PDB file of C-alpha atoms and ligand atoms in Angstrom:
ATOM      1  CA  UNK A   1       1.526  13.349 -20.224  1.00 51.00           C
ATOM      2  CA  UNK A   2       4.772  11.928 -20.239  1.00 61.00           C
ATOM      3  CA  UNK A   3       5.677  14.872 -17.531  1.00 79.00           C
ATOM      4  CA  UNK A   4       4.032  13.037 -15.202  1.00 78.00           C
ATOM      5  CA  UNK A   5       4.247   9.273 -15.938  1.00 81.00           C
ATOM      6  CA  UNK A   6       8.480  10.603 -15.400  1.00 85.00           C
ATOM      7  CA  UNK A   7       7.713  12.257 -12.231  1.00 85.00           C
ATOM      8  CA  UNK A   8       5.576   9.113 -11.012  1.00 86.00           C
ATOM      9  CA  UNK A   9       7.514   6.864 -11.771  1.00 87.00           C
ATOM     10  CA  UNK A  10      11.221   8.718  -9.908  1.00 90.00           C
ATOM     11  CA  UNK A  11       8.670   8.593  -6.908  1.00 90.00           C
ATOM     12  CA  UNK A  12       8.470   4.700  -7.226  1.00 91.00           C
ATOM     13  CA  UNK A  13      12.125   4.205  -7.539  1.00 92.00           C
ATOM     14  CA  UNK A  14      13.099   6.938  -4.966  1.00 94.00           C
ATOM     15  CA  UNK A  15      10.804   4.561  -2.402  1.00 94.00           C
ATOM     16  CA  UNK A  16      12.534   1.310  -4.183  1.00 93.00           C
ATOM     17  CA  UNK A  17      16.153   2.719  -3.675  1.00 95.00           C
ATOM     18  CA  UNK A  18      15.879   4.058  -0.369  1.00 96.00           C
ATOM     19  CA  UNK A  19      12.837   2.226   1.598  1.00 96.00           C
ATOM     20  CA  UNK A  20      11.449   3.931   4.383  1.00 97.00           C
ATOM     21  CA  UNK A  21      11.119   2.358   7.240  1.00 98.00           C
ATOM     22  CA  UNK A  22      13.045  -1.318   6.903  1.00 98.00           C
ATOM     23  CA  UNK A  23      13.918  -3.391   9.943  1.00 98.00           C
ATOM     24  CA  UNK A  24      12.230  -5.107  12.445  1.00 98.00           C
ATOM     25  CA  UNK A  25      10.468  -4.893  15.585  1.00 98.00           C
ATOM     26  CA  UNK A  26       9.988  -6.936  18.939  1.00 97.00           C
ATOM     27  CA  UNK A  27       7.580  -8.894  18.497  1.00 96.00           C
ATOM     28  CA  UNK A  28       5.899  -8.927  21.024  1.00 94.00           C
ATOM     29  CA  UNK A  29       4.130  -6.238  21.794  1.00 94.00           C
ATOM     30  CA  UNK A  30       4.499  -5.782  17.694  1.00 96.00           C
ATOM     31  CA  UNK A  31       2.252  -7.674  15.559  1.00 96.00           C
ATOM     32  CA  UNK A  32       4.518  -9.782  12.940  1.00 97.00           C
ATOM     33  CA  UNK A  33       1.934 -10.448   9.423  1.00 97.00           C
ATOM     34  CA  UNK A  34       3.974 -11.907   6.569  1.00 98.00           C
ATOM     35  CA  UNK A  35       2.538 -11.727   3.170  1.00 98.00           C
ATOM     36  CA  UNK A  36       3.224 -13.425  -0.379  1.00 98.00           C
ATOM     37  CA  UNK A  37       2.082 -12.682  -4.127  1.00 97.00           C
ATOM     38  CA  UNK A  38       2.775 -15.899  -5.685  1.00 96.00           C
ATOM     39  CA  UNK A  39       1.923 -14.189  -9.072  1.00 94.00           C
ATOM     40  CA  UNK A  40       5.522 -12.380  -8.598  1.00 95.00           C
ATOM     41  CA  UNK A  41       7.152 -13.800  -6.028  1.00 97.00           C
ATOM     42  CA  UNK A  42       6.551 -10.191  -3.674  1.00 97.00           C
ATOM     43  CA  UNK A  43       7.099 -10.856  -0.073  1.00 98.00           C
ATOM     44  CA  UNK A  44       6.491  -8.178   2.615  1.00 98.00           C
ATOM     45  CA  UNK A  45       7.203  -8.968   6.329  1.00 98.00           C
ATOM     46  CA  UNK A  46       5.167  -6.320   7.863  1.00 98.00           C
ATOM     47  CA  UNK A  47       5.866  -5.504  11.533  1.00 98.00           C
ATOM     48  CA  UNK A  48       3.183  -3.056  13.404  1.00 97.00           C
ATOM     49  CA  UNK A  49       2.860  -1.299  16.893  1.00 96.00           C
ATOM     50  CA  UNK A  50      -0.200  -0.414  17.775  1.00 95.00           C
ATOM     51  CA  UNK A  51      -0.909   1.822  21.006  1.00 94.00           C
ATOM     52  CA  UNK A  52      -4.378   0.911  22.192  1.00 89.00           C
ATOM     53  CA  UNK A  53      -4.692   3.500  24.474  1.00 93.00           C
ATOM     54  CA  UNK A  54      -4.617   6.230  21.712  1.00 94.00           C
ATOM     55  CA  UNK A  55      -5.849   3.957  19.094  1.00 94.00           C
ATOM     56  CA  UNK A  56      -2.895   4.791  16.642  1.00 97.00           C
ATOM     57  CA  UNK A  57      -0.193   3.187  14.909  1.00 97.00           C
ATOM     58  CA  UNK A  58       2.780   4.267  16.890  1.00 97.00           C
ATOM     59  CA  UNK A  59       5.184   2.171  15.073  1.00 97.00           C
ATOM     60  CA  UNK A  60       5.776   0.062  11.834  1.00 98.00           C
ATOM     61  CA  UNK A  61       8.578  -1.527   9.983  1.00 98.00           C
ATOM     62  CA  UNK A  62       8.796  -3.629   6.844  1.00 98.00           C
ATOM     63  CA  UNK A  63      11.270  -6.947   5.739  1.00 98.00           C
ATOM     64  CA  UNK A  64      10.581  -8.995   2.734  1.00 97.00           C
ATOM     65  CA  UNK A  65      11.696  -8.662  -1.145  1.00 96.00           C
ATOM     66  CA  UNK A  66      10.298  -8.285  -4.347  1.00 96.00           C
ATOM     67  CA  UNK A  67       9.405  -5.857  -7.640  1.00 94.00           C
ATOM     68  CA  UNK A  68      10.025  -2.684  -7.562  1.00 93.00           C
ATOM     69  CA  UNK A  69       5.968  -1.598  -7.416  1.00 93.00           C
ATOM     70  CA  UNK A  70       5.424  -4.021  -4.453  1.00 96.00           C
ATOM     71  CA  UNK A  71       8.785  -2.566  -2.599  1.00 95.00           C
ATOM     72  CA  UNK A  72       7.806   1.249  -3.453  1.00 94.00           C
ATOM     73  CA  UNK A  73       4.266   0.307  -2.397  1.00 95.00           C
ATOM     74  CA  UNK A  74       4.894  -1.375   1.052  1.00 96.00           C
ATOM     75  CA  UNK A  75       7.782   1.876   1.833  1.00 96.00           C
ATOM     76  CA  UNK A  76       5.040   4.758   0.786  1.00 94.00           C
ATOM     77  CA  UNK A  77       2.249   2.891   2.740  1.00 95.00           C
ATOM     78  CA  UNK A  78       4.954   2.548   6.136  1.00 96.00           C
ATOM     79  CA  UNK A  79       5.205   6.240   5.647  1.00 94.00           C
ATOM     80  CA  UNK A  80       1.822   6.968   4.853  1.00 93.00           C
ATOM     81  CA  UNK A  81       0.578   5.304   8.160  1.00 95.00           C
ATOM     82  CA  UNK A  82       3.235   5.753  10.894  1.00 96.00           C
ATOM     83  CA  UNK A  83       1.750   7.658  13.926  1.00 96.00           C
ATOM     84  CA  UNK A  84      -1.764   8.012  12.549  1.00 96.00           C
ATOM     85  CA  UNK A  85      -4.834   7.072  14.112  1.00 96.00           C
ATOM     86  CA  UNK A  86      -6.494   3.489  13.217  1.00 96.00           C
ATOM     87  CA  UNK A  87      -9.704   4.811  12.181  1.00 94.00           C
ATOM     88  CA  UNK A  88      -7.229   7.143   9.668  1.00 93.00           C
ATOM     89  CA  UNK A  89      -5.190   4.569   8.521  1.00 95.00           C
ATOM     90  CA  UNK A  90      -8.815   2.025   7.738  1.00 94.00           C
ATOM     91  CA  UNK A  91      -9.706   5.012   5.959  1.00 92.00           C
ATOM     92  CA  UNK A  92      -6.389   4.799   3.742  1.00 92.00           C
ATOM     93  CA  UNK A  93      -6.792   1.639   3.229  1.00 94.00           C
ATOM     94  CA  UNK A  94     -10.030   1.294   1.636  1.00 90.00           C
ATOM     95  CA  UNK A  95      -8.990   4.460  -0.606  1.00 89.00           C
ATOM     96  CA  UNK A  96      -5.948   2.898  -1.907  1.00 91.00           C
ATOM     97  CA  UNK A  97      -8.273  -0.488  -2.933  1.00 90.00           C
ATOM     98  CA  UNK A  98     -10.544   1.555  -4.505  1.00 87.00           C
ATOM     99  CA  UNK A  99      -8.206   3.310  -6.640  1.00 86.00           C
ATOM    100  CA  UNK A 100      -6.293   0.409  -7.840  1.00 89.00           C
ATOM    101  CA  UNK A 101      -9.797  -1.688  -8.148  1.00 87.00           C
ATOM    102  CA  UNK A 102     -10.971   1.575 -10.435  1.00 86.00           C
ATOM    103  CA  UNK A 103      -7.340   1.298 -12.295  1.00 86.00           C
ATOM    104  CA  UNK A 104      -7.610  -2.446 -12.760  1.00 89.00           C
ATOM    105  CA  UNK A 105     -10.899  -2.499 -14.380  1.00 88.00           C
ATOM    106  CA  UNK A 106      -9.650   0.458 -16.758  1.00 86.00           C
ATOM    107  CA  UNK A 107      -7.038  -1.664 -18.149  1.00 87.00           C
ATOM    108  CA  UNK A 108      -9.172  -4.754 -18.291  1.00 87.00           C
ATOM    109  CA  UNK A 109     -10.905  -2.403 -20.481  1.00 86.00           C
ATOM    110  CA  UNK A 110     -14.333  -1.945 -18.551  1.00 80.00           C
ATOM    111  CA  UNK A 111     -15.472   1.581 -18.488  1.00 73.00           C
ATOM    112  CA  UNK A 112     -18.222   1.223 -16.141  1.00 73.00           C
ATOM    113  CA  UNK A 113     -16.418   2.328 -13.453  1.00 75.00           C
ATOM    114  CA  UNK A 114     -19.009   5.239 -11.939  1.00 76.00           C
ATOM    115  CA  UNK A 115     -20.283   2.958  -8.352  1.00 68.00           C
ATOM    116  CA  UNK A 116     -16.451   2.335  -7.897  1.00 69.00           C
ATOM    117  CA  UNK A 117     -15.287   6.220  -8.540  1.00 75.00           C
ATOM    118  CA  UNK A 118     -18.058   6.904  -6.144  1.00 71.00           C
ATOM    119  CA  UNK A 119     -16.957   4.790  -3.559  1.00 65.00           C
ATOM    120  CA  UNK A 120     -13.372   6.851  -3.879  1.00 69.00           C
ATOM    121  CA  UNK A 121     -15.478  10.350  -2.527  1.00 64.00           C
ATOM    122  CA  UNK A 122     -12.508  12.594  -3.797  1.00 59.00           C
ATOM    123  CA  UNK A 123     -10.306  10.548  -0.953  1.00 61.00           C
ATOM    124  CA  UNK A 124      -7.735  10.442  -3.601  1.00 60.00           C
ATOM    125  CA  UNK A 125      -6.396  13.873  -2.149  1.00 60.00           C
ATOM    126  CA  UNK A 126      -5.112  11.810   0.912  1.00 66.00           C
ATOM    127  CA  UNK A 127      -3.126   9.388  -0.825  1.00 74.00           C
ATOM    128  CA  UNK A 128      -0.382  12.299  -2.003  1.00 75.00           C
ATOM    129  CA  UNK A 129       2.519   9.982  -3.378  1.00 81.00           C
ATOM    130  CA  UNK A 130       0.232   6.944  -3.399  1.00 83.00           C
ATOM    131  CA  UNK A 131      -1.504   8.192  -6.460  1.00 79.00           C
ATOM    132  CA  UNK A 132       1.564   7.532  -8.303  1.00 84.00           C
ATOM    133  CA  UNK A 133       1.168   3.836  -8.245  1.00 85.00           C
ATOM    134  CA  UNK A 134      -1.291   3.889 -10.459  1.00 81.00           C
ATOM    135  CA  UNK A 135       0.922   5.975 -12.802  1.00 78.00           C
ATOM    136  CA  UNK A 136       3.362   2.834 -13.055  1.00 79.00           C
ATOM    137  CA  UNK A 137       0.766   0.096 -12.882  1.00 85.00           C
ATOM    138  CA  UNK A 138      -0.332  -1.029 -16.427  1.00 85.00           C
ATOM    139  CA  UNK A 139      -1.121  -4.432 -16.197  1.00 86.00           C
ATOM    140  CA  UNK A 140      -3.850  -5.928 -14.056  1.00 87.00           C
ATOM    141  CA  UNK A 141      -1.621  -8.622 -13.214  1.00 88.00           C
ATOM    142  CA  UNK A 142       0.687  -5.575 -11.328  1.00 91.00           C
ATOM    143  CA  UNK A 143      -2.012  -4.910  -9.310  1.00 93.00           C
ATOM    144  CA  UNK A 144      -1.408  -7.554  -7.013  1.00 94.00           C
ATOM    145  CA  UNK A 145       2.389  -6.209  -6.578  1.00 95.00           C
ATOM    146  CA  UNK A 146       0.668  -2.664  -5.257  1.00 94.00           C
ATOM    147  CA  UNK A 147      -1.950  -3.951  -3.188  1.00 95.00           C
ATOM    148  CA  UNK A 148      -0.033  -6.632  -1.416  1.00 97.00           C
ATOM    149  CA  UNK A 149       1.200  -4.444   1.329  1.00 97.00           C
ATOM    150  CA  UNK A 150      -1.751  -2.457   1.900  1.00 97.00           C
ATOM    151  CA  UNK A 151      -3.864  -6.495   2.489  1.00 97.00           C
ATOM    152  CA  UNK A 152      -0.834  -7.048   4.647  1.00 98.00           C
ATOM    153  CA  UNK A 153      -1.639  -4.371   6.776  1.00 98.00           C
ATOM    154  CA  UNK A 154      -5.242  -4.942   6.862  1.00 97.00           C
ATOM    155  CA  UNK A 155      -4.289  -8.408   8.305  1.00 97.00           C
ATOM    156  CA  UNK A 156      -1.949  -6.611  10.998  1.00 96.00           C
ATOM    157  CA  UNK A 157      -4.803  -3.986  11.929  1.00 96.00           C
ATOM    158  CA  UNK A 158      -7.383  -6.751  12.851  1.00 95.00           C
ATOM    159  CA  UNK A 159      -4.503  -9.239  14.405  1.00 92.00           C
ATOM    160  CA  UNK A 160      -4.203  -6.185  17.045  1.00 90.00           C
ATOM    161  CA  UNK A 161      -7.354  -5.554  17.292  1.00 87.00           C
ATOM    162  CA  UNK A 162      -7.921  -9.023  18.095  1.00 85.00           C
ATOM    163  CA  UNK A 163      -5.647  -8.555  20.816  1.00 68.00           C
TER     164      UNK A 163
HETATM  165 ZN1   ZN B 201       5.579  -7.660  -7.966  1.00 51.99          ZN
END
């Protein structure tokens, strides 16, 4: 399927040449969550409005450096989750983590990966462009570089709802 694996991987660099969503914002009322993957050096500086009265994220930009996974990944997950609902965006999350956790036991070689695909419930579907991480991901130790946005965002999720 090289087909695909092209088309995946122009999505990644089409996010790494042209991020969406860089800059910052006030902090506050934006939360400010910084996060590092010492295993590559990835930094994302993740900046996030969140409107309580609607519950949604009403705003988010990203700062920080790094690979070109971990750059594609933080610019498809600002777009994926700008003015959507929290509960939506929780939702994304944990779909996203699923699918890389299935992916990274794949290429550990493990192929008892049934409870995980479970977990998943066909949620795939909502990650459109996401999916293509996976695509460019082949080494567990890349992983890291896709997910660190996503645990980034987690982090900025329960610093507002912490207040
Ligand atoms: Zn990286």
């Amino acid at each position: 399927m090289a087909g695909l694996e092209d088309l995946y991987r122009e999505i990644i660099l089409d996010h790494y040449r042209a991020p969406r969503n860089r800059g910052e914002l006030a902090v506050p009322p934006a939360h400010k969550v910084e996060g590092f993957n010492p295993l590559c050096g990835d930094e994302i500086v993740l900046y996030l409005d969140v409107d309580t009265t609607t519950s949604t994220v009403s705003d988010v930009k990203i700062g920080g450096q790094g690979c070109s996974i971990s750059q594609a990944s933080s610019s498809m997950m600002s777009a994926a989750i700008k003015g959507k609902p929290i509960d939506e965006v929780r939702g994304l999350i944990r779909t996203f983590k699923a699918l890389m956790s299935i992916h990274e036991s794949k290429l550990e070689g493990e192929s008892d990966t049934e409870a995980l695909e479970r977990d998943l419930e066909g949620g795939v579907g909502d990650l459109g462009d996401l999916a293509a991480l996976q695509g460019v991901v082949k080494f567990p130790v890349r992983i890291k570089c896709a997910t660190l946005a996503w645990n980034t965002l987690q982090q900025g999720l329960d610093e507002a709802a912490a207040g």
